Amino acid sequence: MCLGIPGQITELVDLEFLVAKVDIGGVKRDVIITCVVDDEHPAESCVGDWVLVHAGFAMSRLDEEEAARTLALLAELGDMQAEIDLMRQVETST
């Protein structure tokens, strides 16, 4: 399964190669923003944008509300995974 995670562009790192720093849950990573830049939305206007990040690439822009919903869903999935892991531990110990 491939998973894109919302992050917010905080700064431009390299305009020539279209690399930006993206904050993903408090972790800052360099991400290639080629897929979210075009004539109507140049790299210089990307700071503050929310993007969906997968494998080091910003795949698409999304609004802050959609980013918040996606992050909440991912948090729920994480909680669910923790519950499943706990059930597996209990199952194997009995």
mmCIF file of N, CA and C in Angstrom:
data_model
loop_
_atom_site.group_PDB
_atom_site.id
_atom_site.type_symbol
_atom_site.label_atom_id
_atom_site.label_comp_id
_atom_site.label_asym_id
_atom_site.label_seq_id
_atom_site.Cartn_x
_atom_site.Cartn_y
_atom_site.Cartn_z
ATOM 1 N N MET A 1 0.842 -1.172 0.000
ATOM 2 C CA MET A 1 0.000 0.000 0.000
ATOM 3 C C MET A 1 0.885 1.231 0.000
ATOM 4 N N CYS A 2 0.522 2.220 -0.805
ATOM 5 C CA CYS A 2 1.225 3.493 -0.844
ATOM 6 C C CYS A 2 0.432 4.501 -0.034
ATOM 7 N N LEU A 3 1.141 5.307 0.707
ATOM 8 C CA LEU A 3 0.482 6.253 1.585
ATOM 9 C C LEU A 3 1.093 7.630 1.408
ATOM 10 N N GLY A 4 0.271 8.618 1.112
ATOM 11 C CA GLY A 4 0.708 10.002 1.067
ATOM 12 C C GLY A 4 0.355 10.668 2.375
ATOM 13 N N ILE A 5 1.254 11.473 2.894
ATOM 14 C CA ILE A 5 1.055 12.110 4.185
ATOM 15 C C ILE A 5 1.075 13.620 4.004
ATOM 16 N N PRO A 6 0.097 14.326 4.572
ATOM 17 C CA PRO A 6 0.079 15.782 4.452
ATOM 18 C C PRO A 6 1.235 16.430 5.213
ATOM 19 N N GLY A 7 1.788 17.452 4.603
ATOM 20 C CA GLY A 7 2.824 18.255 5.240
ATOM 21 C C GLY A 7 2.718 19.676 4.727
ATOM 22 N N GLN A 8 3.309 20.603 5.481
ATOM 23 C CA GLN A 8 3.240 22.006 5.089
ATOM 24 C C GLN A 8 4.619 22.502 4.676
ATOM 25 N N ILE A 9 4.677 23.136 3.521
ATOM 26 C CA ILE A 9 5.940 23.681 3.037
ATOM 27 C C ILE A 9 6.312 24.875 3.907
ATOM 28 N N THR A 10 7.516 24.823 4.489
ATOM 29 C CA THR A 10 7.953 25.884 5.394
ATOM 30 C C THR A 10 9.012 26.794 4.786
ATOM 31 N N GLU A 11 9.758 26.280 3.814
ATOM 32 C CA GLU A 11 10.768 27.111 3.159
ATOM 33 C C GLU A 11 11.224 26.463 1.857
ATOM 34 N N LEU A 12 11.768 27.285 1.002
ATOM 35 C CA LEU A 12 12.358 26.785 -0.238
ATOM 36 C C LEU A 12 13.831 26.534 0.018
ATOM 37 N N VAL A 13 14.300 25.362 -0.372
ATOM 38 C CA VAL A 13 15.689 24.972 -0.142
ATOM 39 C C VAL A 13 16.526 25.202 -1.387
ATOM 40 N N ASP A 14 15.987 24.840 -2.541
ATOM 41 C CA ASP A 14 16.734 24.935 -3.800
ATOM 42 C C ASP A 14 15.752 25.209 -4.935
ATOM 43 N N LEU A 15 15.757 26.446 -5.414
ATOM 44 C CA LEU A 15 14.825 26.811 -6.490
ATOM 45 C C LEU A 15 15.170 26.156 -7.815
ATOM 46 N N GLU A 16 16.453 25.932 -8.072
ATOM 47 C CA GLU A 16 16.858 25.319 -9.344
ATOM 48 C C GLU A 16 16.314 23.904 -9.474
ATOM 49 N N PHE A 17 16.411 23.129 -8.383
ATOM 50 C CA PHE A 17 15.962 21.734 -8.418
ATOM 51 C C PHE A 17 14.593 21.541 -7.770
ATOM 52 N N LEU A 18 13.934 22.665 -7.428
ATOM 53 C CA LEU A 18 12.590 22.648 -6.849
ATOM 54 C C LEU A 18 12.491 21.752 -5.617
ATOM 55 N N VAL A 19 13.316 22.078 -4.643
ATOM 56 C CA VAL A 19 13.321 21.357 -3.372
ATOM 57 C C VAL A 19 12.854 22.315 -2.277
ATOM 58 N N ALA A 20 11.949 21.837 -1.441
ATOM 59 C CA ALA A 20 11.432 22.631 -0.334
ATOM 60 C C ALA A 20 11.514 21.832 0.954
ATOM 61 N N LYS A 21 11.546 22.542 2.062
ATOM 62 C CA LYS A 21 11.478 21.914 3.383
ATOM 63 C C LYS A 21 9.999 21.804 3.731
ATOM 64 N N VAL A 22 9.572 20.597 4.112
ATOM 65 C CA VAL A 22 8.177 20.340 4.451
ATOM 66 C C VAL A 22 8.099 19.809 5.876
ATOM 67 N N ASP A 23 7.206 20.384 6.659
ATOM 68 C CA ASP A 23 6.969 19.943 8.029
ATOM 69 C C ASP A 23 5.872 18.886 7.998
ATOM 70 N N ILE A 24 6.255 17.665 8.383
ATOM 71 C CA ILE A 24 5.318 16.537 8.411
ATOM 72 C C ILE A 24 5.223 16.074 9.858
ATOM 73 N N GLY A 25 4.193 16.527 10.533
ATOM 74 C CA GLY A 25 4.016 16.136 11.926
ATOM 75 C C GLY A 25 5.160 16.541 12.831
ATOM 76 N N GLY A 26 5.763 17.677 12.574
ATOM 77 C CA GLY A 26 6.864 18.160 13.396
ATOM 78 C C GLY A 26 8.235 17.734 12.911
ATOM 79 N N VAL A 27 8.276 16.860 11.928
ATOM 80 C CA VAL A 27 9.541 16.411 11.337
ATOM 81 C C VAL A 27 9.718 17.143 10.015
ATOM 82 N N LYS A 28 10.860 17.802 9.851
ATOM 83 C CA LYS A 28 11.095 18.560 8.617
ATOM 84 C C LYS A 28 11.967 17.750 7.673
ATOM 85 N N ARG A 29 11.489 17.654 6.433
ATOM 86 C CA ARG A 29 12.161 16.879 5.390
ATOM 87 C C ARG A 29 12.282 17.717 4.127
ATOM 88 N N ASP A 30 13.339 17.462 3.364
ATOM 89 C CA ASP A 30 13.453 18.041 2.039
ATOM 90 C C ASP A 30 12.597 17.215 1.087
ATOM 91 N N VAL A 31 11.794 17.910 0.287
ATOM 92 C CA VAL A 31 10.849 17.263 -0.606
ATOM 93 C C VAL A 31 10.923 17.947 -1.975
ATOM 94 N N ILE A 32 10.838 17.176 -3.018
ATOM 95 C CA ILE A 32 10.822 17.715 -4.373
ATOM 96 C C ILE A 32 9.402 18.183 -4.678
ATOM 97 N N ILE A 33 9.274 19.439 -5.131
ATOM 98 C CA ILE A 33 7.944 20.025 -5.330
ATOM 99 C C ILE A 33 7.576 20.199 -6.808
ATOM 100 N N THR A 34 8.286 19.544 -7.679
ATOM 101 C CA THR A 34 8.037 19.668 -9.122
ATOM 102 C C THR A 34 6.568 19.445 -9.490
ATOM 103 N N CYS A 35 5.914 18.485 -8.865
ATOM 104 C CA CYS A 35 4.534 18.136 -9.226
ATOM 105 C C CYS A 35 3.508 19.184 -8.798
ATOM 106 N N VAL A 36 3.878 20.094 -7.900
ATOM 107 C CA VAL A 36 2.905 21.080 -7.416
ATOM 108 C C VAL A 36 3.212 22.494 -7.912
ATOM 109 N N VAL A 37 4.216 22.614 -8.773
ATOM 110 C CA VAL A 37 4.608 23.915 -9.312
ATOM 111 C C VAL A 37 4.185 23.999 -10.772
ATOM 112 N N ASP A 38 3.623 25.135 -11.148
ATOM 113 C CA ASP A 38 3.298 25.391 -12.553
ATOM 114 C C ASP A 38 3.329 26.896 -12.782
ATOM 115 N N ASP A 39 2.963 27.321 -13.981
ATOM 116 C CA ASP A 39 3.015 28.741 -14.317
ATOM 117 C C ASP A 39 2.108 29.582 -13.427
ATOM 118 N N GLU A 40 0.967 29.028 -13.041
ATOM 119 C CA GLU A 40 0.025 29.759 -12.196
ATOM 120 C C GLU A 40 0.383 29.701 -10.722
ATOM 121 N N HIS A 41 1.216 28.755 -10.342
ATOM 122 C CA HIS A 41 1.605 28.590 -8.936
ATOM 123 C C HIS A 41 3.111 28.290 -8.889
ATOM 124 N N PRO A 42 3.938 29.329 -9.044
ATOM 125 C CA PRO A 42 5.392 29.121 -9.066
ATOM 126 C C PRO A 42 5.924 28.724 -7.696
ATOM 127 N N ALA A 43 7.135 28.211 -7.683
ATOM 128 C CA ALA A 43 7.758 27.725 -6.448
ATOM 129 C C ALA A 43 7.750 28.786 -5.348
ATOM 130 N N GLU A 44 7.985 30.037 -5.733
ATOM 131 C CA GLU A 44 8.053 31.110 -4.742
ATOM 132 C C GLU A 44 6.750 31.296 -3.976
ATOM 133 N N SER A 45 5.649 30.829 -4.526
ATOM 134 C CA SER A 45 4.349 30.983 -3.853
ATOM 135 C C SER A 45 3.959 29.742 -3.049
ATOM 136 N N CYS A 46 4.835 28.762 -2.964
ATOM 137 C CA CYS A 46 4.494 27.493 -2.317
ATOM 138 C C CYS A 46 4.657 27.496 -0.793
ATOM 139 N N VAL A 47 5.454 28.417 -0.254
ATOM 140 C CA VAL A 47 5.655 28.427 1.198
ATOM 141 C C VAL A 47 4.307 28.645 1.880
ATOM 142 N N GLY A 48 3.990 27.774 2.821
ATOM 143 C CA GLY A 48 2.707 27.797 3.519
ATOM 144 C C GLY A 48 1.698 26.819 2.952
ATOM 145 N N ASP A 49 1.933 26.329 1.736
ATOM 146 C CA ASP A 49 1.023 25.362 1.123
ATOM 147 C C ASP A 49 1.058 24.027 1.860
ATOM 148 N N TRP A 50 -0.086 23.374 1.881
ATOM 149 C CA TRP A 50 -0.174 21.995 2.346
ATOM 150 C C TRP A 50 -0.074 21.089 1.128
ATOM 151 N N VAL A 51 0.737 20.049 1.234
ATOM 152 C CA VAL A 51 0.943 19.126 0.126
ATOM 153 C C VAL A 51 0.850 17.694 0.623
ATOM 154 N N LEU A 52 0.531 16.799 -0.290
ATOM 155 C CA LEU A 52 0.500 15.371 0.009
ATOM 156 C C LEU A 52 1.846 14.800 -0.413
ATOM 157 N N VAL A 53 2.598 14.268 0.552
ATOM 158 C CA VAL A 53 3.966 13.815 0.312
ATOM 159 C C VAL A 53 4.025 12.293 0.262
ATOM 160 N N HIS A 54 4.698 11.804 -0.778
ATOM 161 C CA HIS A 54 4.930 10.363 -0.914
ATOM 162 C C HIS A 54 6.308 10.155 -1.520
ATOM 163 N N ALA A 55 7.110 9.361 -0.885
ATOM 164 C CA ALA A 55 8.435 8.969 -1.386
ATOM 165 C C ALA A 55 9.314 10.170 -1.739
ATOM 166 N N GLY A 56 9.224 11.219 -0.915
ATOM 167 C CA GLY A 56 10.093 12.369 -1.121
ATOM 168 C C GLY A 56 9.598 13.384 -2.130
ATOM 169 N N PHE A 57 8.383 13.192 -2.628
ATOM 170 C CA PHE A 57 7.799 14.110 -3.605
ATOM 171 C C PHE A 57 6.497 14.691 -3.064
ATOM 172 N N ALA A 58 6.285 15.972 -3.279
ATOM 173 C CA ALA A 58 4.983 16.581 -3.033
ATOM 174 C C ALA A 58 4.141 16.246 -4.259
ATOM 175 N N MET A 59 3.164 15.378 -4.091
ATOM 176 C CA MET A 59 2.383 14.868 -5.220
ATOM 177 C C MET A 59 1.241 15.798 -5.629
ATOM 178 N N SER A 60 0.663 16.506 -4.655
ATOM 179 C CA SER A 60 -0.436 17.421 -4.957
ATOM 180 C C SER A 60 -0.585 18.408 -3.806
ATOM 181 N N ARG A 61 -1.248 19.532 -4.113
ATOM 182 C CA ARG A 61 -1.564 20.504 -3.067
ATOM 183 C C ARG A 61 -2.939 20.151 -2.505
ATOM 184 N N LEU A 62 -3.149 20.471 -1.241
ATOM 185 C CA LEU A 62 -4.457 20.294 -0.643
ATOM 186 C C LEU A 62 -4.698 21.446 0.318
ATOM 187 N N ASP A 63 -5.962 21.719 0.598
ATOM 188 C CA ASP A 63 -6.235 22.831 1.508
ATOM 189 C C ASP A 63 -6.028 22.380 2.948
ATOM 190 N N GLU A 64 -5.956 23.361 3.837
ATOM 191 C CA GLU A 64 -5.644 23.070 5.234
ATOM 192 C C GLU A 64 -6.681 22.170 5.887
ATOM 193 N N GLU A 65 -7.950 22.348 5.514
ATOM 194 C CA GLU A 65 -9.019 21.524 6.078
ATOM 195 C C GLU A 65 -8.858 20.055 5.670
ATOM 196 N N GLU A 66 -8.570 19.830 4.405
ATOM 197 C CA GLU A 66 -8.365 18.457 3.930
ATOM 198 C C GLU A 66 -7.135 17.840 4.591
ATOM 199 N N ALA A 67 -6.084 18.638 4.755
ATOM 200 C CA ALA A 67 -4.875 18.148 5.425
ATOM 201 C C ALA A 67 -5.196 17.738 6.862
ATOM 202 N N ALA A 68 -5.966 18.569 7.561
ATOM 203 C CA ALA A 68 -6.328 18.261 8.953
ATOM 204 C C ALA A 68 -7.157 16.986 9.036
ATOM 205 N N ARG A 69 -8.123 16.823 8.125
ATOM 206 C CA ARG A 69 -8.943 15.593 8.113
ATOM 207 C C ARG A 69 -8.076 14.361 7.858
ATOM 208 N N THR A 70 -7.157 14.482 6.913
ATOM 209 C CA THR A 70 -6.290 13.342 6.588
ATOM 210 C C THR A 70 -5.378 13.006 7.760
ATOM 211 N N LEU A 71 -4.812 14.028 8.402
ATOM 212 C CA LEU A 71 -3.950 13.780 9.560
ATOM 213 C C LEU A 71 -4.728 13.131 10.700
ATOM 214 N N ALA A 72 -5.973 13.566 10.909
ATOM 215 C CA ALA A 72 -6.809 12.960 11.956
ATOM 216 C C ALA A 72 -7.099 11.494 11.635
ATOM 217 N N LEU A 73 -7.394 11.208 10.377
ATOM 218 C CA LEU A 73 -7.651 9.829 9.961
ATOM 219 C C LEU A 73 -6.406 8.965 10.155
ATOM 220 N N LEU A 74 -5.242 9.498 9.790
ATOM 221 C CA LEU A 74 -3.999 8.750 9.978
ATOM 222 C C LEU A 74 -3.727 8.489 11.456
ATOM 223 N N ALA A 75 -4.058 9.454 12.307
ATOM 224 C CA ALA A 75 -3.891 9.262 13.755
ATOM 225 C C ALA A 75 -4.813 8.149 14.248
ATOM 226 N N GLU A 76 -6.054 8.138 13.745
ATOM 227 C CA GLU A 76 -6.987 7.070 14.111
ATOM 228 C C GLU A 76 -6.464 5.714 13.661
ATOM 229 N N LEU A 77 -5.938 5.661 12.446
ATOM 230 C CA LEU A 77 -5.382 4.399 11.951
ATOM 231 C C LEU A 77 -4.220 3.943 12.819
ATOM 232 N N GLY A 78 -3.408 4.896 13.261
ATOM 233 C CA GLY A 78 -2.304 4.564 14.150
ATOM 234 C C GLY A 78 -2.807 3.999 15.468
ATOM 235 N N ASP A 79 -3.863 4.624 16.015
ATOM 236 C CA ASP A 79 -4.470 4.120 17.251
ATOM 237 C C ASP A 79 -5.037 2.723 17.028
ATOM 238 N N MET A 80 -5.691 2.525 15.884
ATOM 239 C CA MET A 80 -6.260 1.221 15.569
ATOM 240 C C MET A 80 -5.152 0.176 15.444
ATOM 241 N N GLN A 81 -4.042 0.542 14.795
ATOM 242 C CA GLN A 81 -2.931 -0.392 14.648
ATOM 243 C C GLN A 81 -2.362 -0.771 16.009
ATOM 244 N N ALA A 82 -2.279 0.195 16.915
ATOM 245 C CA ALA A 82 -1.788 -0.093 18.267
ATOM 246 C C ALA A 82 -2.708 -1.084 18.970
ATOM 247 N N GLU A 83 -4.023 -0.911 18.787
ATOM 248 C CA GLU A 83 -4.990 -1.847 19.383
ATOM 249 C C GLU A 83 -4.824 -3.249 18.796
ATOM 250 N N ILE A 84 -4.671 -3.336 17.486
ATOM 251 C CA ILE A 84 -4.489 -4.634 16.829
ATOM 252 C C ILE A 84 -3.208 -5.298 17.318
ATOM 253 N N ASP A 85 -2.140 -4.529 17.416
ATOM 254 C CA ASP A 85 -0.870 -5.072 17.918
ATOM 255 C C ASP A 85 -1.018 -5.603 19.337
ATOM 256 N N LEU A 86 -1.749 -4.869 20.173
ATOM 257 C CA LEU A 86 -1.984 -5.303 21.545
ATOM 258 C C LEU A 86 -2.791 -6.596 21.566
ATOM 259 N N MET A 87 -3.825 -6.703 20.719
ATOM 260 C CA MET A 87 -4.616 -7.937 20.642
ATOM 261 C C MET A 87 -3.764 -9.118 20.205
ATOM 262 N N ARG A 88 -2.853 -8.870 19.260
ATOM 263 C CA ARG A 88 -1.963 -9.944 18.797
ATOM 264 C C ARG A 88 -1.043 -10.403 19.926
ATOM 265 N N GLN A 89 -0.557 -9.456 20.716
ATOM 266 C CA GLN A 89 0.324 -9.814 21.830
ATOM 267 C C GLN A 89 -0.440 -10.671 22.839
ATOM 268 N N VAL A 90 -1.667 -10.286 23.144
ATOM 269 C CA VAL A 90 -2.489 -11.033 24.098
ATOM 270 C C VAL A 90 -2.786 -12.423 23.532
ATOM 271 N N GLU A 91 -3.110 -12.479 22.242
ATOM 272 C CA GLU A 91 -3.426 -13.755 21.598
ATOM 273 C C GLU A 91 -2.248 -14.710 21.624
ATOM 274 N N THR A 92 -1.047 -14.237 21.375
ATOM 275 C CA THR A 92 0.119 -15.115 21.338
ATOM 276 C C THR A 92 0.590 -15.508 22.729
ATOM 277 N N SER A 93 0.183 -14.736 23.751
ATOM 278 C CA SER A 93 0.635 -15.070 25.094
ATOM 279 C C SER A 93 -0.310 -16.032 25.804
ATOM 280 N N THR A 94 -1.459 -16.330 25.189
ATOM 281 C CA THR A 94 -2.406 -17.250 25.837
ATOM 282 C C THR A 94 -2.340 -18.627 25.259
#
